[in-house]
């Protein structure tokens, strides 16, 4: 009899424990989100006669929202567990800052260093010639005795440019050089497709092509005190006559003005509509022009943002290359204007 009473007590205790474990807490009853099977369906291998309640499922977001409501943050409080708190360190790449729509170089473009090619060799050769002519000019400044006539002529031009200021200084350099040199192609004068000549050599013959005009203006303005960082020898393409052309760009009061061998007056860079700039040269060396990426490059995988200049074949600036409008110079800069 005693063992029977003990068994009955054990059964009652087990039943009470089962009821306690399966009961749903009253505090969460109103907020539960049941995503399981309806009450009428039974899970596989379940006893059809069982009174066990269906399983209840929840998400972390549901629990966080429930806790927020209990703490008085409002009935519609929502908190996402996956957001990174602002004081947490992360190795995520920060969002890129948009590039300015207009560059600081002539024609509103950007520039970057050109790959080593024929233009670099021409520029370094010209720099060597310019250094030799600089010593001649210094000797002529010290003593007029034995000063070559072309050096004396160029020094007089520099003096006239230096006597002016502002836009008038640029205007004087443009007009004086245009009047002192007669246009002759390199092939007609030197028997070469393209030769860059230092100012004294150009003034010795009184002949030159567009690069020689631009170089003489560059040196004349530099010697007259105009900052070289505000000067650019610009090589490009005249689309009107389908020929390469060179001009000098000078920055004055934040604006770029163009000194052209074909014009006696200065022109704003924005007014040179039929000119495609391709290279800018000064003390920094040879630079490539590129349009602002944020404005010019197509979206997606249509075009890689990095120019393919490093893989381009070596080319020479001839000044007479018949380039197709659909095929820009060198064939590797789709970002050119």
Coordinates of C-alpha atoms in Angstrom, one line a residue:
X1 CA 0.0 0.0 0.0
X2 CA 2.9 2.4 0.9
X3 CA 4.6 1.8 -2.5
X4 CA 1.3 2.4 -4.3
X5 CA 0.9 5.8 -2.6
X6 CA 4.5 6.6 -3.5
X7 CA 3.9 5.8 -7.1
X8 CA 0.8 8.0 -7.2
X9 CA 2.7 10.9 -5.7
X10 CA 5.4 10.5 -8.3
X11 CA 2.9 10.5 -11.2
X12 CA 1.2 13.7 -9.8
X13 CA 4.6 15.5 -9.5
X14 CA 5.6 14.5 -13.0
X15 CA 2.3 15.8 -14.4
X16 CA 2.7 19.1 -12.6
X17 CA 6.2 19.5 -13.8
X18 CA 5.1 18.8 -17.4
X19 CA 2.3 21.4 -17.2
X20 CA 4.7 24.0 -15.7
X21 CA 7.3 23.5 -18.5
X22 CA 4.8 23.6 -21.4
X23 CA 2.8 26.6 -20.1
X24 CA 3.4 29.9 -21.9
X25 CA 4.4 32.7 -19.6
X26 CA 1.6 35.2 -19.2
X27 CA 4.0 38.2 -19.7
X28 CA 4.8 37.1 -23.2
X29 CA 1.5 35.7 -24.3
X30 CA 0.3 38.9 -25.9
X31 CA 3.5 39.5 -27.9
X32 CA 4.2 36.0 -29.2
X33 CA 4.6 35.6 -32.9
X34 CA 3.8 32.0 -33.8
X35 CA 5.4 30.9 -37.1
X36 CA 4.9 27.2 -36.6
X37 CA 2.2 24.9 -37.8
X38 CA -1.5 25.7 -36.9
X39 CA -2.8 24.2 -33.7
X40 CA -4.8 21.6 -35.7
X41 CA -1.7 20.1 -37.4
X42 CA 0.7 17.8 -35.7
X43 CA 4.5 17.5 -36.2
X44 CA 5.7 14.3 -37.8
X45 CA 5.8 11.3 -35.4
X46 CA 3.6 13.2 -32.9
X47 CA 0.9 11.5 -31.0
X48 CA -2.5 12.6 -32.4
X49 CA -4.0 12.3 -29.0
X50 CA -1.4 14.5 -27.4
X51 CA -2.5 17.8 -25.9
X52 CA 1.0 19.3 -26.3
X53 CA 0.8 23.0 -27.6
X54 CA 2.5 23.8 -31.0
X55 CA 6.1 25.0 -30.9
X56 CA 6.6 28.8 -30.8
X57 CA 9.3 30.6 -32.9
X58 CA 10.7 34.1 -32.5
X59 CA 13.5 36.3 -33.9
X60 CA 16.1 38.4 -32.1
X61 CA 14.5 41.5 -33.6
X62 CA 11.2 40.5 -32.1
X63 CA 12.7 40.0 -28.7
X64 CA 14.5 43.3 -28.8
X65 CA 11.4 45.1 -29.9
X66 CA 9.4 43.4 -27.1
X67 CA 12.0 44.4 -24.5
X68 CA 11.9 48.0 -25.8
X69 CA 8.1 48.1 -25.4
X70 CA 8.4 46.8 -21.9
X71 CA 10.9 49.5 -21.1
X72 CA 8.6 52.3 -22.3
X73 CA 10.2 53.1 -25.6
X74 CA 6.9 53.1 -27.4
X75 CA 4.6 50.6 -29.1
X76 CA 6.4 51.0 -32.5
X77 CA 9.9 50.8 -31.2
X78 CA 12.2 48.8 -33.5
X79 CA 15.8 48.0 -33.1
X80 CA 17.9 46.0 -35.6
X81 CA 20.5 43.7 -34.0
X82 CA 22.8 43.8 -37.1
X83 CA 23.5 47.5 -37.1
X84 CA 27.1 48.4 -36.1
X85 CA 27.2 50.7 -33.0
X86 CA 28.9 54.0 -33.8
X87 CA 31.7 53.3 -31.2
X88 CA 32.6 49.9 -32.7
X89 CA 35.9 49.6 -34.7
X90 CA 35.4 48.3 -38.2
X91 CA 37.6 47.5 -41.2
X92 CA 34.9 48.5 -43.7
X93 CA 36.1 50.8 -46.5
X94 CA 34.7 54.3 -46.0
X95 CA 32.5 55.8 -48.6
X96 CA 34.5 57.5 -51.3
X97 CA 34.2 61.3 -51.5
X98 CA 32.8 62.6 -54.8
X99 CA 35.3 64.2 -57.1
X100 CA 34.8 67.9 -58.0
X101 CA 33.0 68.3 -61.3
X102 CA 35.7 70.7 -62.6
X103 CA 39.4 70.2 -62.4
X104 CA 42.0 73.0 -61.6
X105 CA 44.0 72.4 -64.8
X106 CA 43.3 74.2 -68.2
X107 CA 39.9 73.4 -69.8
X108 CA 38.6 72.3 -66.4
X109 CA 40.4 69.0 -66.5
X110 CA 42.7 66.9 -64.3
X111 CA 46.2 65.8 -65.1
X112 CA 48.4 62.9 -64.1
X113 CA 51.9 61.9 -65.0
X114 CA 52.3 60.5 -68.5
X115 CA 54.1 57.2 -69.0
X116 CA 57.7 57.3 -70.2
X117 CA 57.6 57.8 -74.0
X118 CA 58.9 59.9 -76.8
X119 CA 57.4 63.1 -75.3
X120 CA 59.4 62.7 -72.2
X121 CA 62.6 62.3 -74.2
X122 CA 61.8 65.4 -76.2
X123 CA 61.1 67.4 -73.0
X124 CA 64.3 66.3 -71.3
X125 CA 66.3 67.2 -74.4
X126 CA 64.6 70.6 -74.5
X127 CA 65.3 71.2 -70.8
X128 CA 69.0 70.5 -71.5
X129 CA 68.9 73.1 -74.4
X130 CA 67.1 75.6 -72.2
X131 CA 69.7 75.3 -69.4
X132 CA 72.5 76.1 -72.0
X133 CA 70.6 79.1 -73.3
X134 CA 70.0 80.3 -69.7
X135 CA 73.7 80.6 -69.2
X136 CA 74.0 82.6 -72.4
X137 CA 71.2 85.0 -71.2
X138 CA 73.0 85.4 -67.9
X139 CA 76.2 86.3 -69.6
X140 CA 74.4 88.8 -71.8
X141 CA 72.9 90.4 -68.7
X142 CA 76.3 90.8 -67.2
X143 CA 77.9 92.2 -70.3
X144 CA 76.6 93.1 -73.8
X145 CA 80.0 92.4 -75.3
X146 CA 79.9 89.3 -77.3
X147 CA 76.2 88.8 -76.7
X148 CA 74.6 86.9 -79.7
X149 CA 72.1 89.0 -81.6
X150 CA 69.3 86.5 -81.0
X151 CA 70.0 86.6 -77.3
X152 CA 69.9 90.4 -77.2
X153 CA 66.7 90.4 -79.2
X154 CA 65.1 87.9 -76.8
X155 CA 66.2 89.9 -73.8
X156 CA 64.6 93.0 -75.2
X157 CA 61.4 91.0 -75.6
X158 CA 61.6 89.8 -72.0
X159 CA 62.1 93.4 -70.8
X160 CA 59.0 94.5 -72.7
X161 CA 57.0 91.7 -71.2
X162 CA 58.3 92.4 -67.7
X163 CA 57.3 96.1 -68.0
X164 CA 53.7 95.0 -68.1
X165 CA 51.5 93.5 -65.4
X166 CA 48.5 91.3 -65.2
X167 CA 46.7 90.4 -68.5
X168 CA 48.8 93.0 -70.3
X169 CA 51.9 91.0 -69.6
X170 CA 50.4 87.9 -71.2
X171 CA 49.2 89.9 -74.1
X172 CA 52.6 91.4 -74.7
X173 CA 54.3 88.0 -74.7
X174 CA 51.8 86.6 -77.1
X175 CA 52.0 89.4 -79.6
X176 CA 55.8 89.9 -79.4
X177 CA 56.6 86.2 -80.0
X178 CA 54.0 85.9 -82.8
X179 CA 55.5 88.9 -84.6
X180 CA 59.1 87.7 -84.1
X181 CA 58.7 84.2 -85.6
X182 CA 57.5 83.2 -89.0
X183 CA 55.7 79.9 -89.2
X184 CA 57.6 77.1 -91.0
X185 CA 57.0 73.4 -90.4
X186 CA 59.7 71.3 -88.9
X187 CA 59.9 69.2 -92.0
X188 CA 60.5 72.2 -94.2
X189 CA 63.0 73.7 -91.8
X190 CA 64.8 70.7 -90.4
X191 CA 63.8 67.8 -92.5
X192 CA 62.2 66.2 -89.5
X193 CA 58.6 65.5 -88.6
X194 CA 58.9 67.1 -85.2
X195 CA 61.7 69.1 -83.4
X196 CA 61.3 71.2 -80.3
X197 CA 63.6 74.2 -80.4
X198 CA 64.7 76.5 -77.5
X199 CA 63.9 80.2 -77.9
X200 CA 67.4 81.4 -78.9
X201 CA 67.7 78.8 -81.6
X202 CA 64.3 79.8 -82.9
X203 CA 65.1 83.5 -82.8
X204 CA 68.4 82.8 -84.6
X205 CA 66.4 81.7 -87.7
X206 CA 63.2 83.6 -87.0
X207 CA 61.3 80.5 -88.0
X208 CA 59.4 77.9 -86.1
X209 CA 56.2 75.9 -85.7
X210 CA 53.5 76.0 -83.1
X211 CA 55.6 74.2 -80.4
X212 CA 58.4 76.7 -80.9
X213 CA 56.0 79.6 -80.4
X214 CA 54.6 78.2 -77.2
X215 CA 58.1 77.4 -75.8
X216 CA 59.4 80.9 -76.5
X217 CA 56.4 82.4 -74.7
X218 CA 56.8 80.0 -71.8
X219 CA 60.5 81.1 -71.3
X220 CA 59.8 84.8 -71.9
X221 CA 57.1 84.9 -69.3
X222 CA 59.1 82.8 -66.8
X223 CA 62.1 85.2 -67.3
X224 CA 59.8 88.1 -66.8
X225 CA 58.7 86.8 -63.4
X226 CA 55.5 85.0 -64.2
X227 CA 55.2 81.8 -62.0
X228 CA 56.0 78.7 -63.9
X229 CA 53.5 76.7 -61.9
X230 CA 50.9 78.9 -63.6
X231 CA 52.1 78.0 -67.1
X232 CA 51.4 74.9 -69.2
X233 CA 52.6 74.0 -72.7
X234 CA 49.5 72.3 -74.0
X235 CA 49.6 69.8 -76.9
X236 CA 46.4 68.8 -78.4
X237 CA 44.3 68.3 -81.5
X238 CA 42.6 70.9 -83.6
X239 CA 39.5 69.1 -84.8
X240 CA 38.6 71.8 -87.3
X241 CA 41.6 71.2 -89.5
X242 CA 42.3 67.7 -88.2
X243 CA 45.9 68.5 -87.1
X244 CA 47.9 68.5 -83.9
X245 CA 48.5 71.9 -82.4
X246 CA 50.4 73.4 -79.4
X247 CA 49.5 76.5 -77.4
X248 CA 50.6 78.0 -74.1
X249 CA 48.1 78.2 -71.2
X250 CA 48.6 80.8 -68.5
X251 CA 46.6 81.0 -65.2
X252 CA 45.7 84.5 -64.2
X253 CA 43.5 85.2 -61.2
X254 CA 42.3 81.6 -61.2
X255 CA 41.4 81.6 -64.9
X256 CA 43.3 80.0 -67.7
X257 CA 44.1 82.1 -70.8
X258 CA 45.4 80.6 -74.1
X259 CA 48.3 82.2 -76.0
X260 CA 48.0 80.9 -79.5
X261 CA 50.4 81.4 -82.5
X262 CA 47.3 81.8 -84.7
X263 CA 45.7 84.6 -82.7
X264 CA 47.0 88.0 -81.8
X265 CA 44.6 88.3 -78.9
X266 CA 44.3 86.1 -75.8
X267 CA 41.4 83.7 -75.5
X268 CA 39.7 82.0 -72.5
X269 CA 40.3 78.3 -72.4
X270 CA 36.5 77.7 -72.5
X271 CA 36.3 79.5 -75.8
X272 CA 38.6 77.1 -77.6
X273 CA 35.8 74.7 -78.5
X274 CA 37.5 72.8 -81.4
X275 CA 40.7 72.0 -79.5
X276 CA 41.1 68.7 -77.8
X277 CA 43.9 69.0 -75.1
X278 CA 46.0 65.9 -74.6
X279 CA 49.2 66.8 -72.8
X280 CA 50.3 69.5 -70.4
X281 CA 54.0 70.2 -69.9
X282 CA 55.9 72.3 -67.4
X283 CA 58.5 71.9 -64.6
X284 CA 56.6 68.8 -63.4
X285 CA 57.2 67.1 -66.8
X286 CA 54.7 65.6 -69.2
X287 CA 51.2 65.3 -67.8
X288 CA 48.2 63.6 -69.4
X289 CA 44.8 65.4 -69.4
X290 CA 41.8 63.5 -68.1
X291 CA 38.2 64.6 -67.7
X292 CA 36.8 64.4 -64.1
X293 CA 36.0 60.7 -63.5
X294 CA 32.8 61.4 -61.6
X295 CA 31.5 63.3 -64.6
X296 CA 32.9 61.4 -67.5
X297 CA 33.2 57.7 -66.8
X298 CA 30.2 55.4 -67.4
X299 CA 28.8 53.4 -64.6
X300 CA 29.3 49.7 -63.8
X301 CA 31.7 47.6 -65.7
X302 CA 31.6 49.6 -68.9
X303 CA 35.0 51.1 -68.3
X304 CA 37.7 50.7 -65.7
X305 CA 38.4 53.9 -63.7
X306 CA 42.2 53.5 -64.1
X307 CA 43.5 54.7 -67.5
X308 CA 45.4 52.2 -69.5
X309 CA 48.2 54.6 -70.3
X310 CA 50.8 52.4 -68.6
X311 CA 50.1 49.7 -71.2
X312 CA 50.2 52.0 -74.2
X313 CA 52.7 51.5 -77.0
X314 CA 55.4 54.2 -77.3
X315 CA 54.5 57.0 -79.6
X316 CA 56.0 60.2 -80.9
X317 CA 54.4 63.6 -81.2
X318 CA 54.7 64.4 -84.9
X319 CA 52.3 67.3 -85.2
X320 CA 50.9 65.8 -88.4
X321 CA 49.2 62.6 -87.4
X322 CA 45.9 62.0 -89.1
X323 CA 43.8 60.8 -86.1
X324 CA 40.3 59.7 -86.4
X325 CA 37.7 61.5 -84.3
X326 CA 36.5 58.1 -83.1
X327 CA 40.1 57.1 -82.2
X328 CA 41.8 59.5 -79.8
X329 CA 45.5 60.0 -79.7
X330 CA 47.4 56.9 -78.6
X331 CA 44.2 55.0 -78.4
X332 CA 44.3 54.6 -74.6
X333 CA 42.5 57.6 -73.0
X334 CA 38.8 57.4 -73.3
X335 CA 38.5 60.0 -70.5
X336 CA 40.0 62.7 -72.8
X337 CA 37.7 65.5 -73.9

